[in-house]
Amino acid sequence: MPNLKFTIVNLVVCLLATTYAVSSTWGNISNSAQLLHAEQVFNASSPEKYVTHEIKYPKNGIGNGRIITGIRAFDQVTNGTGGHATIYSGGPGFNFVNIKLQSQYNYGLIFRVEIYGK
Ligand SMILES: *[C@@H]1O[C@H](CO)[C@@H](O)[C@H](O)[C@H]1NC(C)=O
Ligand SMILES: *[C@@H]1O[C@H](CO)[C@@H](O)[C@H](O)[C@H]1NC(C)=O
Ligand SMILES: *[C@@H]1O[C@H](CO)[C@@H](O)[C@H](O)[C@H]1NC(C)=O
């Protein structure tokens, strides 16, 4: 049944695509939360490479006393070629965060990252 096989392959491709166009939220973003930092990331694709982009808040690495309550990373690529975001230090409950954005192989990154606090 070649049709069934085709359908299954399509399904798997769809699931992979969904997995890799990921917007993430960490912590809580209440109505009263203040936007501490917003950053628009655009990195063009690079042939045969994963493009990565690191976001550090605050920029100088020194905490500014504001506690982060929530973080949002919006993947603005909606056709399945987007990347994903990972927090690898700090985050909600801390006064700093390091976030890594990584593209898919051969593709670029378009993200908007928002950091909220109180
Ligand atoms: C988010 O809000 C829920 C419910 O108000 C609370 O239980 C939880 O601890 C909060 N998480 C953070 C990271 O503030
Ligand atoms: C991504 O774009 C930023 C800003 O244009 C640039 O500084 C950075 O080097 C780029 N990173 C990569 C991996 O291309
Ligand atoms: C997917 O969307 C991105 C950004 O909107 C665009 O640069 C890219 O060419 C698109 N790729 C495909 C395969 O449609």
Short mmCIF file of C-alpha atoms and ligand atoms in Angstrom, two decimals:
data_model
loop_
_atom_site.label_atom_id
_atom_site.label_comp_id
_atom_site.label_asym_id
_atom_site.label_seq_id
_atom_site.Cartn_x
_atom_site.Cartn_y
_atom_site.Cartn_z
CA MET A 1 0.00 0.00 0.00
CA PRO A 2 2.20 2.85 -1.24
CA ASN A 3 -0.36 5.50 -0.24
CA LEU A 4 -0.25 4.51 3.39
CA LYS A 5 3.54 4.62 3.38
CA PHE A 6 3.46 8.10 1.85
CA THR A 7 1.00 9.25 4.50
CA ILE A 8 3.17 7.94 7.30
CA VAL A 9 6.27 9.65 5.90
CA ASN A 10 4.30 12.90 5.65
CA LEU A 11 3.09 12.54 9.19
CA VAL A 12 6.62 12.04 10.51
CA VAL A 13 7.86 15.06 8.53
CA CYS A 14 5.00 17.13 9.98
CA LEU A 15 5.80 16.05 13.54
CA LEU A 16 9.48 16.89 13.07
CA ALA A 17 8.58 20.26 11.59
CA THR A 18 6.30 20.98 14.55
CA THR A 19 9.01 20.00 16.98
CA TYR A 20 11.43 22.43 15.41
CA ALA A 21 9.31 25.54 15.09
CA VAL A 22 9.08 26.07 18.77
CA SER A 23 7.99 29.05 20.78
CA SER A 24 8.65 28.60 24.47
CA THR A 25 7.48 30.19 27.70
CA TRP A 26 9.18 29.77 31.05
CA GLY A 27 7.79 30.91 34.39
CA ASN A 28 4.74 33.15 34.67
CA ILE A 29 3.98 36.31 32.76
CA SER A 30 1.26 38.15 34.65
CA ASN A 31 -0.47 41.33 33.50
CA SER A 32 1.50 43.33 36.05
CA ALA A 33 4.88 41.96 34.98
CA GLN A 34 7.24 44.52 33.54
CA LEU A 35 9.06 43.97 30.30
CA LEU A 36 12.71 44.09 31.34
CA HIS A 37 14.20 43.33 27.98
CA ALA A 38 13.06 42.52 24.45
CA GLU A 39 15.26 41.44 21.63
CA GLN A 40 14.59 40.71 18.01
CA VAL A 41 16.96 38.10 16.61
CA PHE A 42 17.49 37.69 12.94
CA ASN A 43 20.28 35.46 11.75
CA ALA A 44 20.42 34.42 8.14
CA SER A 45 20.83 30.78 7.28
CA SER A 46 24.28 29.47 6.65
CA PRO A 47 24.77 26.54 4.24
CA GLU A 48 25.50 23.25 5.99
CA LYS A 49 25.50 24.85 9.42
CA TYR A 50 23.41 25.21 12.53
CA VAL A 51 23.15 28.89 13.35
CA THR A 52 23.23 29.67 17.05
CA HIS A 53 22.63 32.92 18.86
CA GLU A 54 23.14 33.57 22.53
CA ILE A 55 21.11 36.06 24.54
CA LYS A 56 22.48 37.31 27.82
CA TYR A 57 20.43 39.38 30.21
CA PRO A 58 21.64 41.67 31.58
CA LYS A 59 24.16 42.34 28.84
CA ASN A 60 27.12 42.85 31.16
CA GLY A 61 26.33 39.67 33.12
CA ILE A 62 25.88 41.65 36.33
CA GLY A 63 22.52 41.22 38.02
CA ASN A 64 20.62 44.50 38.38
CA GLY A 65 18.40 43.49 41.28
CA ARG A 66 15.36 42.77 39.12
CA ILE A 67 14.10 39.23 39.50
CA ILE A 68 12.99 37.55 36.32
CA THR A 69 9.51 36.06 36.57
CA GLY A 70 8.88 34.92 33.03
CA ILE A 71 10.48 34.57 29.61
CA ARG A 72 8.97 34.11 26.19
CA ALA A 73 10.77 33.14 23.03
CA PHE A 74 8.58 33.47 19.93
CA ASP A 75 9.74 31.60 16.91
CA GLN A 76 8.59 33.78 14.03
CA VAL A 77 9.24 31.20 11.35
CA THR A 78 5.96 29.38 10.81
CA ASN A 79 6.78 27.13 7.88
CA GLY A 80 8.58 24.42 9.81
CA THR A 81 12.14 25.70 9.28
CA GLY A 82 12.38 27.54 12.61
CA GLY A 83 14.68 26.82 15.53
CA HIS A 84 14.34 26.30 19.24
CA ALA A 85 15.33 28.05 22.45
CA THR A 86 17.00 26.65 25.55
CA ILE A 87 17.77 28.32 28.87
CA TYR A 88 21.13 27.11 30.06
CA SER A 89 21.57 29.28 33.12
CA GLY A 90 19.47 31.57 35.26
CA GLY A 91 15.86 32.22 34.27
CA PRO A 92 12.68 32.73 36.31
CA GLY A 93 13.58 33.27 39.98
CA PHE A 94 17.04 34.62 39.10
CA ASN A 95 18.25 38.09 38.15
CA PHE A 96 19.98 36.91 35.01
CA VAL A 97 19.46 34.48 32.16
CA ASN A 98 21.46 32.97 29.34
CA ILE A 99 19.39 31.69 26.46
CA LYS A 100 20.63 29.83 23.44
CA LEU A 101 18.74 29.88 20.17
CA GLN A 102 19.61 27.19 17.70
CA SER A 103 18.45 26.82 14.12
CA GLN A 104 17.89 23.67 12.15
CA TYR A 105 20.64 22.48 9.85
CA ASN A 106 20.84 24.80 6.80
CA TYR A 107 18.31 27.29 8.19
CA GLY A 108 18.39 30.63 9.97
CA LEU A 109 16.78 32.11 13.05
CA ILE A 110 14.01 34.67 13.48
CA PHE A 111 13.00 35.05 17.11
CA ARG A 112 11.56 37.65 19.42
CA VAL A 113 12.63 37.11 23.00
CA GLU A 114 10.90 38.91 25.88
CA ILE A 115 12.08 38.87 29.48
CA TYR A 116 9.61 39.92 32.20
CA GLY A 117 10.21 40.67 35.83
CA LYS A 118 9.17 42.60 38.86
C1 LIG B 1 3.41 30.61 38.50
O1 LIG B 1 2.10 30.79 39.02
C2 LIG B 1 1.62 29.64 39.67
C3 LIG B 1 0.17 29.91 40.06
O2 LIG B 1 -0.02 31.22 40.50
C4 LIG B 1 2.51 29.32 40.89
O3 LIG B 1 2.04 28.15 41.52
C5 LIG B 1 3.92 29.11 40.40
O4 LIG B 1 4.79 28.91 41.50
C6 LIG B 1 4.41 30.29 39.60
N1 LIG B 1 5.74 30.01 39.03
C7 LIG B 1 6.72 30.90 39.02
C8 LIG B 1 8.00 30.47 38.38
O5 LIG B 1 6.60 32.02 39.51
C1 LIG B 2 23.59 36.87 14.26
O1 LIG B 2 23.23 38.25 14.03
C2 LIG B 2 23.88 39.14 14.93
C3 LIG B 2 23.31 40.53 14.70
O2 LIG B 2 23.18 40.83 13.35
C4 LIG B 2 25.39 39.08 14.73
O3 LIG B 2 26.04 39.95 15.62
C5 LIG B 2 25.84 37.66 14.99
O4 LIG B 2 27.22 37.54 14.74
C6 LIG B 2 25.08 36.67 14.13
N1 LIG B 2 25.46 35.33 14.53
C7 LIG B 2 25.68 34.37 13.66
C8 LIG B 2 26.04 33.04 14.23
O5 LIG B 2 25.58 34.55 12.44
C1 LIG B 3 10.37 29.78 5.64
O1 LIG B 3 10.18 31.05 6.21
C2 LIG B 3 11.37 31.81 6.29
C3 LIG B 3 11.08 33.08 7.09
O2 LIG B 3 9.78 33.51 6.95
C4 LIG B 3 11.88 32.11 4.89
O3 LIG B 3 13.07 32.86 4.96
C5 LIG B 3 12.17 30.78 4.21
O4 LIG B 3 12.57 31.00 2.88
C6 LIG B 3 10.95 29.88 4.22
N1 LIG B 3 11.35 28.56 3.74
C7 LIG B 3 10.56 27.79 3.00
C8 LIG B 3 11.10 26.46 2.63
O5 LIG B 3 9.44 28.17 2.64
#
